[in-house]
Short mmCIF file of C-alpha atoms in Angstrom, two decimals:
data_model
loop_
_atom_site.label_atom_id
_atom_site.label_comp_id
_atom_site.label_asym_id
_atom_site.label_seq_id
_atom_site.Cartn_x
_atom_site.Cartn_y
_atom_site.Cartn_z
CA MET H 1 75.78 86.87 127.16
CA LEU H 2 73.94 89.04 124.68
CA PRO H 3 71.49 87.45 122.23
CA ALA H 4 73.07 87.36 118.75
CA ALA H 5 70.52 89.80 117.32
CA ASP H 6 71.27 92.37 120.01
CA GLU H 7 75.00 91.93 119.56
CA ARG H 8 74.58 92.43 115.80
CA ARG H 9 72.51 95.58 116.30
CA LEU H 10 74.99 97.08 118.77
CA PHE H 11 77.85 96.22 116.44
CA GLU H 12 76.23 97.98 113.51
CA GLU H 13 75.47 101.03 115.62
CA LEU H 14 79.05 101.11 116.84
CA GLN H 15 80.33 100.83 113.28
CA GLU H 16 78.39 103.98 112.41
CA LEU H 17 79.52 105.76 115.57
CA LEU H 18 83.18 104.94 115.01
CA ALA H 19 83.10 106.00 111.37
CA ALA H 20 81.57 109.30 112.44
CA THR H 21 84.20 109.79 115.12
CA VAL H 22 87.49 108.63 113.61
CA GLU H 23 88.76 110.35 110.48
CA ASP H 24 89.35 108.27 107.37
CA LEU H 25 87.58 105.24 108.84
CA SER H 26 84.75 103.48 107.03
CA THR H 27 82.13 101.25 108.66
CA GLN H 28 83.52 98.27 106.73
CA GLU H 29 86.88 98.65 108.44
CA VAL H 30 85.31 98.24 111.87
CA ARG H 31 85.28 94.56 112.91
CA LEU H 32 84.19 92.89 116.13
CA ASP H 33 87.74 92.20 117.24
CA SER H 34 89.27 95.43 115.94
CA SER H 35 91.58 97.03 118.47
CA LEU H 36 90.42 100.61 118.95
CA LYS H 37 93.95 101.95 119.14
CA ASP H 38 95.95 99.69 116.87
CA ASP H 39 93.42 98.85 114.16
CA LEU H 40 91.08 101.83 114.11
CA GLY H 41 93.39 104.70 115.08
CA VAL H 42 91.37 105.76 118.13
CA ASP H 43 93.79 108.06 119.93
CA SER H 44 93.19 109.58 123.36
CA LEU H 45 91.16 112.48 121.97
CA ALA H 46 89.11 110.21 119.73
CA LEU H 47 88.43 107.93 122.72
CA LEU H 48 87.01 110.90 124.62
CA GLU H 49 84.80 111.70 121.64
CA LEU H 50 83.73 108.10 121.25
CA VAL H 51 82.78 107.90 124.91
CA ALA H 52 80.83 111.16 124.61
CA ALA H 53 79.01 109.79 121.56
CA ILE H 54 78.21 106.52 123.34
CA GLU H 55 76.92 108.42 126.36
CA ASP H 56 74.75 110.56 124.09
CA LYS H 57 73.39 107.65 122.09
CA TRP H 58 72.59 105.27 124.92
CA GLN H 59 71.99 107.89 127.60
CA ILE H 60 74.49 106.28 129.95
CA GLN H 61 77.53 107.41 131.88
CA VAL H 62 80.86 105.73 131.10
CA PRO H 63 83.47 106.73 133.69
CA MET H 64 86.89 107.26 132.08
CA GLU H 65 88.48 104.54 134.19
CA GLU H 66 85.99 102.09 132.66
CA ALA H 67 86.39 103.55 129.17
CA GLU H 68 90.14 103.05 129.32
CA GLN H 69 89.59 99.32 129.82
CA LEU H 70 87.65 99.03 126.58
CA GLY H 71 90.30 98.00 124.07
CA THR H 72 88.21 96.38 121.33
CA VAL H 73 84.86 96.83 119.66
CA ARG H 74 83.70 93.54 121.19
CA GLN H 75 84.58 94.82 124.67
CA ILE H 76 82.45 97.93 124.11
CA ILE H 77 79.53 95.76 122.99
CA THR H 78 79.91 93.56 126.05
CA HIS H 79 79.96 96.65 128.25
CA LEU H 80 76.89 98.07 126.54
CA GLY H 81 75.15 94.73 127.02
CA THR H 82 75.61 95.05 130.76
CA VAL H 83 74.22 98.56 131.00
CA THR H 84 71.48 98.61 128.36
CA THR H 85 68.32 96.59 127.93
CA PRO H 86 67.81 94.38 124.85
CA ALA H 87 65.68 97.16 123.36
CA GLY H 88 68.66 99.45 123.56
CA GLU H 89 67.30 101.54 126.42
CA ALA H 90 69.40 102.31 129.46
CA SER H 91 68.64 99.86 132.21
CA MET L 1 112.83 115.54 92.84
CA SER L 2 114.04 117.75 95.66
CA LEU L 3 113.33 121.43 95.16
CA ARG L 4 114.59 122.49 98.55
CA HIS L 5 117.59 124.34 97.17
CA GLN L 6 115.21 126.84 95.61
CA ALA L 7 113.79 127.96 98.93
CA ARG L 8 116.61 130.42 99.54
CA PRO L 9 115.64 133.99 100.49
CA VAL L 10 114.75 135.94 97.36
CA ARG L 11 115.04 139.63 96.71
CA ARG L 12 112.53 142.04 98.22
CA GLY L 13 109.83 142.69 95.68
CA ALA L 14 110.02 139.23 94.10
CA VAL L 15 106.72 137.80 92.96
CA ALA L 16 104.96 134.58 93.91
CA ALA L 17 103.20 132.39 91.38
CA VAL L 18 99.54 131.65 92.06
CA THR L 19 99.14 128.02 91.07
CA GLY L 20 95.95 126.97 92.86
CA LEU L 21 92.57 128.56 93.50
CA GLY L 22 89.78 127.37 95.79
CA ALA L 23 86.60 128.94 97.05
CA THR L 24 83.24 128.10 98.50
CA THR L 25 80.75 130.95 98.55
CA ALA L 26 77.12 131.94 98.47
CA LEU L 27 77.26 131.61 94.69
CA GLY L 28 78.77 128.13 94.49
CA GLY L 29 80.73 125.39 96.19
CA ASP L 30 83.83 125.91 94.09
CA VAL L 31 85.68 128.46 91.99
CA PRO L 32 84.11 127.73 88.57
CA SER L 33 80.52 127.85 89.85
CA THR L 34 81.21 131.02 91.85
CA TRP L 35 82.87 132.74 88.91
CA THR L 36 80.18 131.77 86.40
CA ALA L 37 77.39 132.94 88.71
CA LEU L 38 79.22 136.18 89.49
CA LEU L 39 79.67 137.01 85.80
CA SER L 40 76.03 136.28 85.10
CA GLY L 41 74.92 138.76 87.74
CA LYS L 42 73.50 136.27 90.23
CA CYS L 43 73.19 137.26 93.88
CA GLY L 44 73.62 134.94 96.86
CA VAL L 45 71.75 137.04 99.40
CA GLN L 46 68.62 135.61 101.05
CA ARG L 47 66.25 136.50 103.84
CA LEU L 48 66.70 133.79 106.46
CA GLY L 49 64.82 133.05 109.66
CA PHE L 50 66.83 132.48 112.83
CA GLU L 51 65.75 131.18 116.22
CA MET L 52 66.75 133.70 118.84
CA PRO L 53 67.96 132.64 122.31
CA ASP L 54 64.55 133.45 123.83
CA GLY L 55 62.87 131.10 121.37
CA SER L 56 61.43 133.82 119.16
CA ALA L 57 62.03 133.93 115.43
CA GLN L 58 63.77 136.78 113.64
CA ASP L 59 64.67 137.33 110.01
CA PHE L 60 68.07 138.57 108.90
CA LEU L 61 69.54 139.06 105.45
CA ALA L 62 72.46 136.72 104.86
CA ALA L 63 74.51 135.08 102.13
CA PRO L 64 75.10 131.50 103.31
CA ALA L 65 77.48 129.14 101.55
CA ALA L 66 75.69 127.56 98.59
CA VAL L 67 77.08 124.09 99.23
CA ASP L 68 77.02 122.46 102.66
CA PRO L 69 80.58 121.40 103.54
CA ARG L 70 79.11 118.20 104.99
CA SER L 71 78.54 117.07 101.42
CA VAL L 72 82.27 117.26 100.73
CA LEU L 73 84.00 116.22 103.97
CA SER L 74 83.84 112.93 105.90
CA PRO L 75 81.37 112.76 108.82
CA ALA L 76 84.27 112.46 111.26
CA LYS L 77 86.03 115.51 109.87
CA VAL L 78 82.78 117.46 110.04
CA SER L 79 82.24 116.44 113.66
CA HIS L 80 85.78 117.54 114.56
CA CYS L 81 85.58 120.99 113.00
CA ASP L 82 83.76 124.24 113.41
CA ARG L 83 82.00 125.20 110.20
CA SER L 84 84.65 127.87 109.54
CA ALA L 85 87.30 125.14 109.38
CA GLN L 86 85.02 122.94 107.28
CA LEU L 87 84.68 125.68 104.68
CA ALA L 88 88.44 126.32 104.74
CA LEU L 89 89.11 122.63 104.16
CA VAL L 90 86.69 122.52 101.22
CA ALA L 91 88.39 125.52 99.59
CA ALA L 92 91.88 124.20 100.39
CA LYS L 93 91.10 120.81 98.84
CA GLU L 94 89.97 122.51 95.64
CA ALA L 95 93.01 124.80 95.58
CA LEU L 96 95.39 121.88 96.03
CA ARG L 97 93.68 119.85 93.29
CA ASP L 98 93.84 122.91 91.06
CA ALA L 99 97.55 123.30 91.79
CA GLY L 100 98.21 119.70 90.82
CA LEU L 101 98.89 118.73 94.43
CA PRO L 102 95.73 116.73 95.13
CA ASP L 103 97.17 114.28 97.61
CA GLY L 104 98.67 116.87 99.86
CA ARG L 105 101.68 115.48 101.67
CA SER L 106 102.38 112.64 99.27
CA SER L 107 102.36 114.81 96.15
CA TYR L 108 105.14 117.17 97.20
CA GLY L 109 108.68 116.43 96.23
CA PRO L 110 110.94 115.26 99.07
CA GLY L 111 112.21 118.15 101.13
CA THR L 112 109.52 120.53 99.90
CA ARG L 113 108.60 122.89 102.69
CA VAL L 114 104.93 123.74 102.97
CA ALA L 115 103.18 126.41 105.03
CA ALA L 116 99.56 127.28 105.75
CA VAL L 117 98.21 130.75 106.52
CA VAL L 118 94.47 130.96 107.09
CA GLY L 119 92.86 134.03 108.59
CA VAL L 120 89.53 134.37 110.37
CA GLY L 121 87.38 137.22 111.58
CA LEU L 122 84.89 135.90 114.13
CA GLY L 123 86.29 132.37 113.95
CA GLY L 124 84.55 129.56 115.80
CA LEU L 125 81.78 131.69 117.25
CA ALA L 126 79.01 129.25 116.31
CA SER L 127 80.76 126.36 118.06
CA ILE L 128 81.55 128.45 121.11
CA LEU L 129 77.89 129.33 121.48
CA GLU L 130 76.79 125.72 120.91
CA GLN L 131 79.20 124.36 123.50
CA TYR L 132 78.19 127.02 125.99
CA ARG L 133 74.55 126.00 125.55
CA ARG L 134 75.55 122.38 126.24
CA LEU L 135 77.54 123.40 129.30
CA GLU L 136 74.61 125.38 130.63
CA SER L 137 72.11 122.60 130.07
CA GLY L 138 74.15 119.51 130.88
CA GLY L 139 77.38 120.40 132.62
CA VAL L 140 80.98 119.51 131.82
CA GLY L 141 80.18 116.04 130.50
CA ARG L 142 77.96 117.42 127.74
CA ILE L 143 80.56 119.48 125.87
CA THR L 144 82.78 118.00 123.20
CA PRO L 145 86.38 117.14 124.14
CA ARG L 146 87.31 119.29 121.13
CA THR L 147 85.82 122.43 122.65
CA ILE L 148 89.18 124.14 123.09
CA PRO L 149 90.72 123.26 119.69
CA ILE L 150 87.62 124.42 117.82
CA MET L 151 87.23 127.68 119.72
CA LEU L 152 90.81 128.77 119.10
CA PRO L 153 91.18 131.26 116.23
CA ASN L 154 93.90 129.08 114.70
CA HIS L 155 91.50 126.14 114.30
CA PRO L 156 90.95 126.48 110.51
CA ALA L 157 94.64 127.14 109.88
CA ALA L 158 95.60 124.16 112.02
CA GLU L 159 93.17 121.88 110.17
CA VAL L 160 94.43 123.04 106.76
CA GLY L 161 97.99 122.68 108.01
CA LEU L 162 97.29 119.12 109.16
CA MET L 163 95.74 118.25 105.82
CA ILE L 164 98.67 119.53 103.77
CA GLY L 165 101.54 118.69 106.11
CA ALA L 166 102.49 122.30 106.73
CA GLU L 167 105.66 121.62 108.67
CA ALA L 168 107.32 124.89 107.63
CA ARG L 169 104.81 126.96 109.61
CA VAL L 170 101.15 127.69 110.22
CA HIS L 171 99.84 131.21 110.83
CA THR L 172 96.48 132.76 111.64
CA PRO L 173 96.16 136.45 110.92
CA VAL L 174 93.22 137.93 112.79
CA SER L 175 92.56 141.41 111.49
CA ALA L 176 88.77 141.40 111.29
CA CYS L 177 87.61 141.76 107.70
CA ALA L 178 91.15 142.13 106.38
CA SER L 179 92.26 138.72 107.72
CA GLY L 180 91.98 136.83 104.43
CA ALA L 181 93.99 139.43 102.55
CA GLU L 182 96.54 139.64 105.34
CA ALA L 183 97.01 135.87 105.11
CA ILE L 184 97.93 136.20 101.45
CA ALA L 185 100.25 139.13 102.21
CA GLN L 186 101.96 136.92 104.80
CA ALA L 187 102.23 134.14 102.24
CA LEU L 188 104.11 136.47 99.91
CA GLY L 189 106.49 137.33 102.73
CA ILE L 190 107.06 133.66 103.54
CA ILE L 191 107.94 132.91 99.92
CA ARG L 192 110.21 135.94 99.64
CA ASP L 193 112.00 135.11 102.88
CA GLY L 194 112.49 131.52 101.78
CA HIS L 195 110.71 129.98 104.76
CA ALA L 196 108.61 127.69 102.55
CA ASP L 197 108.38 126.51 98.96
CA VAL L 198 104.58 126.29 98.84
CA VAL L 199 102.10 128.30 100.89
CA VAL L 200 98.40 127.51 101.11
CA ALA L 201 96.83 130.80 102.16
CA GLY L 202 93.44 132.40 102.53
CA GLY L 203 90.60 133.09 104.88
CA THR L 204 87.37 131.61 106.13
CA GLU L 205 84.23 132.64 107.98
CA ALA L 206 81.06 130.91 109.12
CA ALA L 207 79.41 133.08 111.74
CA LEU L 208 75.84 133.43 110.53
CA VAL L 209 74.47 133.16 114.06
CA PRO L 210 72.04 135.49 115.82
CA LEU L 211 74.68 136.99 118.13
CA ALA L 212 76.88 138.14 115.22
CA LEU L 213 73.96 139.29 113.10
CA ALA L 214 72.43 141.15 116.02
CA GLY L 215 75.80 142.64 116.92
CA PHE L 216 76.30 144.11 113.47
CA ALA L 217 72.67 145.26 113.47
CA ARG L 218 73.27 147.11 116.74
CA LEU L 219 76.22 148.83 115.11
CA GLN L 220 73.82 150.04 112.38
CA ALA L 221 76.12 148.26 109.92
CA LEU L 222 73.58 145.98 108.20
CA SER L 223 71.32 146.79 105.28
CA ARG L 224 67.67 147.17 106.25
CA ARG L 225 66.32 146.30 102.81
CA HIS L 226 64.57 143.19 104.09
CA GLY L 227 61.97 143.46 101.36
CA ASP L 228 64.63 143.29 98.67
CA PRO L 229 67.30 140.74 99.67
CA GLN L 230 68.79 140.53 96.20
CA GLY L 231 69.23 144.28 96.09
CA ALA L 232 70.35 144.79 99.67
CA SER L 233 74.13 144.72 99.26
CA ARG L 234 74.78 147.58 96.83
CA PRO L 235 78.40 148.75 96.94
CA PHE L 236 78.98 152.28 95.65
CA ASP L 237 75.28 152.71 94.85
CA ALA L 238 73.65 155.97 95.91
CA ASP L 239 71.02 153.99 97.86
CA ARG L 240 73.36 151.70 99.81
CA ASP L 241 72.48 151.40 103.48
CA GLY L 242 74.75 148.75 104.96
CA PHE L 243 76.20 145.32 104.33
CA VAL L 244 74.85 141.77 104.35
CA MET L 245 76.72 139.11 106.30
CA GLY L 246 77.96 136.20 104.23
CA GLU L 247 79.97 133.06 104.82
CA GLY L 248 82.54 131.19 102.79
CA ALA L 249 86.23 130.58 102.30
CA GLY L 250 88.88 131.42 99.74
CA ILE L 251 92.26 129.75 99.41
CA VAL L 252 95.19 130.29 97.04
CA VAL L 253 98.27 128.15 96.55
CA VAL L 254 101.32 130.33 96.04
CA GLU L 255 104.91 129.37 95.47
CA SER L 256 108.06 131.00 94.24
CA ALA L 257 108.03 131.45 90.48
CA GLU L 258 111.12 129.24 90.30
CA HIS L 259 109.49 126.45 92.29
CA ALA L 260 106.35 126.56 90.15
CA ALA L 261 108.44 126.43 86.97
CA ALA L 262 110.59 123.57 88.27
CA ARG L 263 107.57 121.35 88.89
CA GLY L 264 105.86 122.44 85.68
CA ALA L 265 102.88 123.95 87.47
CA ARG L 266 100.22 125.88 85.62
CA VAL L 267 100.32 129.50 86.75
CA HIS L 268 97.06 131.46 86.98
CA GLY L 269 98.84 134.74 87.65
CA TYR L 270 101.33 136.34 89.98
CA LEU L 271 101.06 137.88 93.41
CA THR L 272 103.36 140.83 92.91
CA GLY L 273 103.02 142.98 96.00
CA ALA L 274 101.31 143.66 99.29
CA GLY L 275 100.90 146.60 101.63
CA ILE L 276 99.60 146.71 105.20
CA THR L 277 98.84 149.79 107.28
CA ASN L 278 96.60 150.72 110.18
CA ASP L 279 94.44 153.82 110.57
CA SER L 280 94.99 154.07 114.32
CA HIS L 281 91.93 156.29 114.20
CA HIS L 282 88.76 154.49 115.33
CA VAL L 283 87.79 150.94 116.21
CA ALA L 284 84.97 150.73 113.67
CA GLN L 285 85.26 153.70 111.30
CA PRO L 286 87.78 154.44 108.56
CA ALA L 287 90.17 157.36 108.82
CA PRO L 288 88.73 160.52 107.22
CA GLY L 289 89.41 160.61 103.49
CA GLY L 290 90.62 157.03 103.48
CA THR L 291 94.18 158.03 104.31
CA GLY L 292 95.08 154.69 105.88
CA CYS L 293 93.73 152.73 102.95
CA ALA L 294 95.56 155.06 100.57
CA ALA L 295 98.81 154.41 102.43
CA ALA L 296 98.32 150.64 102.06
CA LEU L 297 97.61 151.07 98.34
CA ARG L 298 100.75 153.18 97.86
CA ALA L 299 102.83 150.61 99.72
CA THR L 300 101.41 147.86 97.54
CA LEU L 301 102.12 149.67 94.28
CA ARG L 302 105.65 150.41 95.47
CA ASP L 303 106.18 146.81 96.50
CA ALA L 304 104.89 145.55 93.16
CA GLY L 305 106.86 148.14 91.20
CA LEU L 306 103.64 149.42 89.63
CA ALA L 307 102.66 152.90 88.49
CA ALA L 308 98.99 153.80 88.89
CA GLU L 309 98.62 153.89 85.11
CA GLN L 310 99.68 150.24 84.87
CA VAL L 311 96.65 149.00 86.82
CA GLN L 312 93.58 148.00 84.78
CA HIS L 313 91.41 146.45 87.49
CA ILE L 314 90.60 147.08 91.13
CA ASN L 315 88.69 144.68 93.36
CA ALA L 316 87.25 147.02 95.96
CA HIS L 317 86.53 146.06 99.57
CA ALA L 318 83.27 148.06 99.24
CA THR L 319 80.94 146.47 101.78
CA SER L 320 77.96 148.70 100.89
CA THR L 321 78.12 150.92 103.98
CA PRO L 322 77.61 154.64 103.33
CA LEU L 323 80.80 155.75 105.08
CA GLY L 324 83.10 152.84 104.19
CA ASP L 325 82.48 152.88 100.45
CA LEU L 326 82.92 156.63 100.25
CA SER L 327 86.13 156.49 102.25
CA GLU L 328 87.52 153.75 100.02
CA ALA L 329 86.61 155.69 96.88
CA GLN L 330 88.44 158.69 98.30
CA ALA L 331 91.48 156.52 99.02
CA LEU L 332 91.47 155.19 95.47
CA ARG L 333 91.17 158.74 94.12
CA ARG L 334 94.13 159.85 96.25
CA VAL L 335 96.34 157.09 94.92
CA PHE L 336 95.21 156.52 91.34
CA GLY L 337 93.99 160.02 90.43
CA ASP L 338 93.05 160.38 86.78
CA ALA L 339 94.23 156.84 86.04
CA LEU L 340 90.92 155.71 87.57
CA LYS L 341 89.05 156.48 84.36
CA ASN L 342 90.78 153.48 82.77
CA ILE L 343 90.41 151.14 85.73
CA ALA L 344 87.46 148.75 85.98
CA VAL L 345 86.34 148.57 89.62
CA SER L 346 84.46 145.48 90.82
CA ALA L 347 82.82 144.94 94.21
CA PRO L 348 81.80 141.30 94.64
CA LYS L 349 80.16 141.76 98.04
CA ALA L 350 77.08 142.79 96.07
CA ALA L 351 76.64 139.10 95.25
CA LEU L 352 78.56 137.32 98.00
CA GLY L 353 77.67 139.44 100.99
CA HIS L 354 80.45 140.39 103.39
CA THR L 355 82.29 137.24 104.40
CA LEU L 356 84.41 139.08 106.97
CA GLY L 357 87.64 137.12 107.51
CA ALA L 358 87.18 135.26 104.23
CA ALA L 359 86.42 138.27 102.06
CA GLY L 360 89.95 139.33 101.20
CA ALA L 361 90.89 135.79 100.23
CA ILE L 362 87.78 135.06 98.17
CA GLU L 363 88.28 138.36 96.40
CA ALA L 364 91.95 137.58 95.79
CA VAL L 365 90.77 134.44 93.98
CA LEU L 366 88.34 136.55 91.95
CA THR L 367 91.01 139.14 91.16
CA VAL L 368 93.36 136.49 89.80
CA LEU L 369 90.48 135.13 87.70
CA ALA L 370 89.56 138.59 86.43
CA LEU L 371 93.09 139.02 85.12
CA ARG L 372 93.35 135.49 83.74
CA GLU L 373 89.96 135.70 82.03
CA ARG L 374 90.46 139.39 81.15
CA THR L 375 87.02 140.15 82.54
CA ALA L 376 86.05 142.41 85.42
CA PRO L 377 82.96 140.98 87.17
CA PRO L 378 79.88 143.18 87.50
CA VAL L 379 78.37 144.74 90.60
CA CYS L 380 75.00 143.03 90.20
CA THR L 381 73.07 145.54 92.32
CA LEU L 382 74.40 148.76 90.84
CA ASP L 383 71.48 150.96 89.77
CA ARG L 384 72.67 154.50 90.38
CA LEU L 385 76.31 155.21 91.15
CA ASP L 386 76.73 157.53 94.13
CA PRO L 387 77.67 160.90 92.57
CA ALA L 388 80.32 161.32 95.28
CA ILE L 389 82.07 158.15 94.10
CA GLU L 390 84.24 158.89 91.11
CA LEU L 391 85.03 155.39 89.99
CA ASN L 392 84.41 153.31 86.89
CA VAL L 393 82.29 150.74 88.72
CA VAL L 394 81.52 147.70 86.56
CA GLY L 395 77.83 146.92 86.06
CA PRO L 396 75.29 145.75 85.22
CA GLY L 397 77.28 143.52 82.85
CA ALA L 398 80.87 142.28 83.10
CA GLN L 399 83.55 144.47 81.51
CA PRO L 400 86.31 143.10 79.27
CA LEU L 401 89.85 144.02 80.26
CA PRO L 402 92.34 145.05 77.56
CA SER L 403 94.88 142.83 75.87
CA GLY L 404 98.53 142.86 76.93
CA PRO L 405 100.01 142.56 80.41
CA LEU L 406 97.44 143.26 83.13
CA ALA L 407 97.76 144.30 86.75
CA ALA L 408 95.15 144.54 89.48
CA VAL L 409 94.84 145.56 93.10
CA SER L 410 92.48 144.16 95.73
CA THR L 411 91.72 146.07 98.91
CA SER L 412 90.54 144.88 102.31
CA MET L 413 89.78 146.81 105.46
CA GLY L 414 88.73 145.69 108.91
CA PHE L 415 87.48 146.91 112.27
CA GLY L 416 90.47 147.97 114.28
CA GLY L 417 91.76 150.15 111.46
CA HIS L 418 93.30 147.38 109.37
CA ASN L 419 94.13 148.14 105.74
CA VAL L 420 95.57 145.53 103.39
CA ALA L 421 96.08 145.75 99.64
CA LEU L 422 97.35 143.03 97.34
CA ALA L 423 98.70 143.39 93.79
CA PHE L 424 98.34 140.72 91.12
CA ALA L 425 99.54 140.56 87.52
CA THR L 426 99.25 138.34 84.50
CA ASP L 427 103.00 138.41 84.00
CA SER L 428 105.93 138.03 86.36
#
């Protein structure tokens, strides 16, 4: 379980990343339990871009089979919590 | 209100109403700022430093877009598009707003058929180079999943088509520096053939990268006046020595005159004719005496039903190369003869640089404005007209055009022998 402060920080960073990846999406529209596909309009191409952006930002590798299991913003945060340190560096 | 019934094929030679204008150039991020700066004699050319692939620095003359498209488009849209498409979207948004169709899809009447035609010259070169660098340094996982869509020449047209809901058709003419003009010629054909009610047409270019600049330099095509950037692009001047690369986009909204009238659209002017030929002579040089260009001009006048004496303004392609400008002047002399003494000739590449695939479209916007405002813009760098060029070149100040119905022609030529001319008029 991530500390609340780390979860908050990752959430805010993901809000920015999603708004920069998905057209016509503002940070305010991104919520913890937003469904990537149904609520945020992340289609298959956008998912590839989102994964690429996450890999760039956190310097990690996210295999596509894992990425396809990430259906919500919260699930991405949970995944990031398992592969990054509290300081945000790759573990 | 459905206007679909009006999209029937119309007679050959029918005109299209120009109801929207958009542009982003080295002089300004929209049409009004570009036009005002052009009339006041401002020049968008700068001396810019570029990092070369070996890490060294090199200066080139260039006319970059005055307004960064990132200040207009959403971050996501910017990240999805090559800069050429970004500039096209900026100009298309302005043109649609200007046409009274600001919301794109939702502002058309039901059943309205919309098309997009956006030409490019070098297209997504900057993105191709960037992605190749990523591939080299980091492998497959480092390149964007959008690599293929953004490297395709139809990328700007596809993005504009997506924005406006261009279900009738989307085209991408690629005819080097005539692409933007060819797009507008195609738009006229689409309206005449009844394939669409509204066509958003133009051209875009954003290739101010070392490879393109160096490539043109190796062709001896660029001006070497590095000590005088503002005087480097000097169309028709006796001391011209080559062009300056620019970037930008120009977009027009055209529709059948009946469709424009039915929706009560404001009409800036009319696109009355177009002519396209090819020199079939040389990949990078015009045919001797400008015969190919002259043929395109004759075809355009015929298509528009114009006599040479009925034309008051010419927007010349005139890139500022010694051979190209002379050849174009010879073509104009062949077609217009003595009527040239009453025709005000403008050459906006003096201020905007040569925007390659965008040039013909940006200059179409300027030609429509020249007629509407009854003012031929000046060639800001004209000091001494080349004695071999027998034209009434406008400069240093703007030149008023006469009262009464006005007609104008805009020319565009491109590597590969392309010649395109467009005719515009104040009246249908």
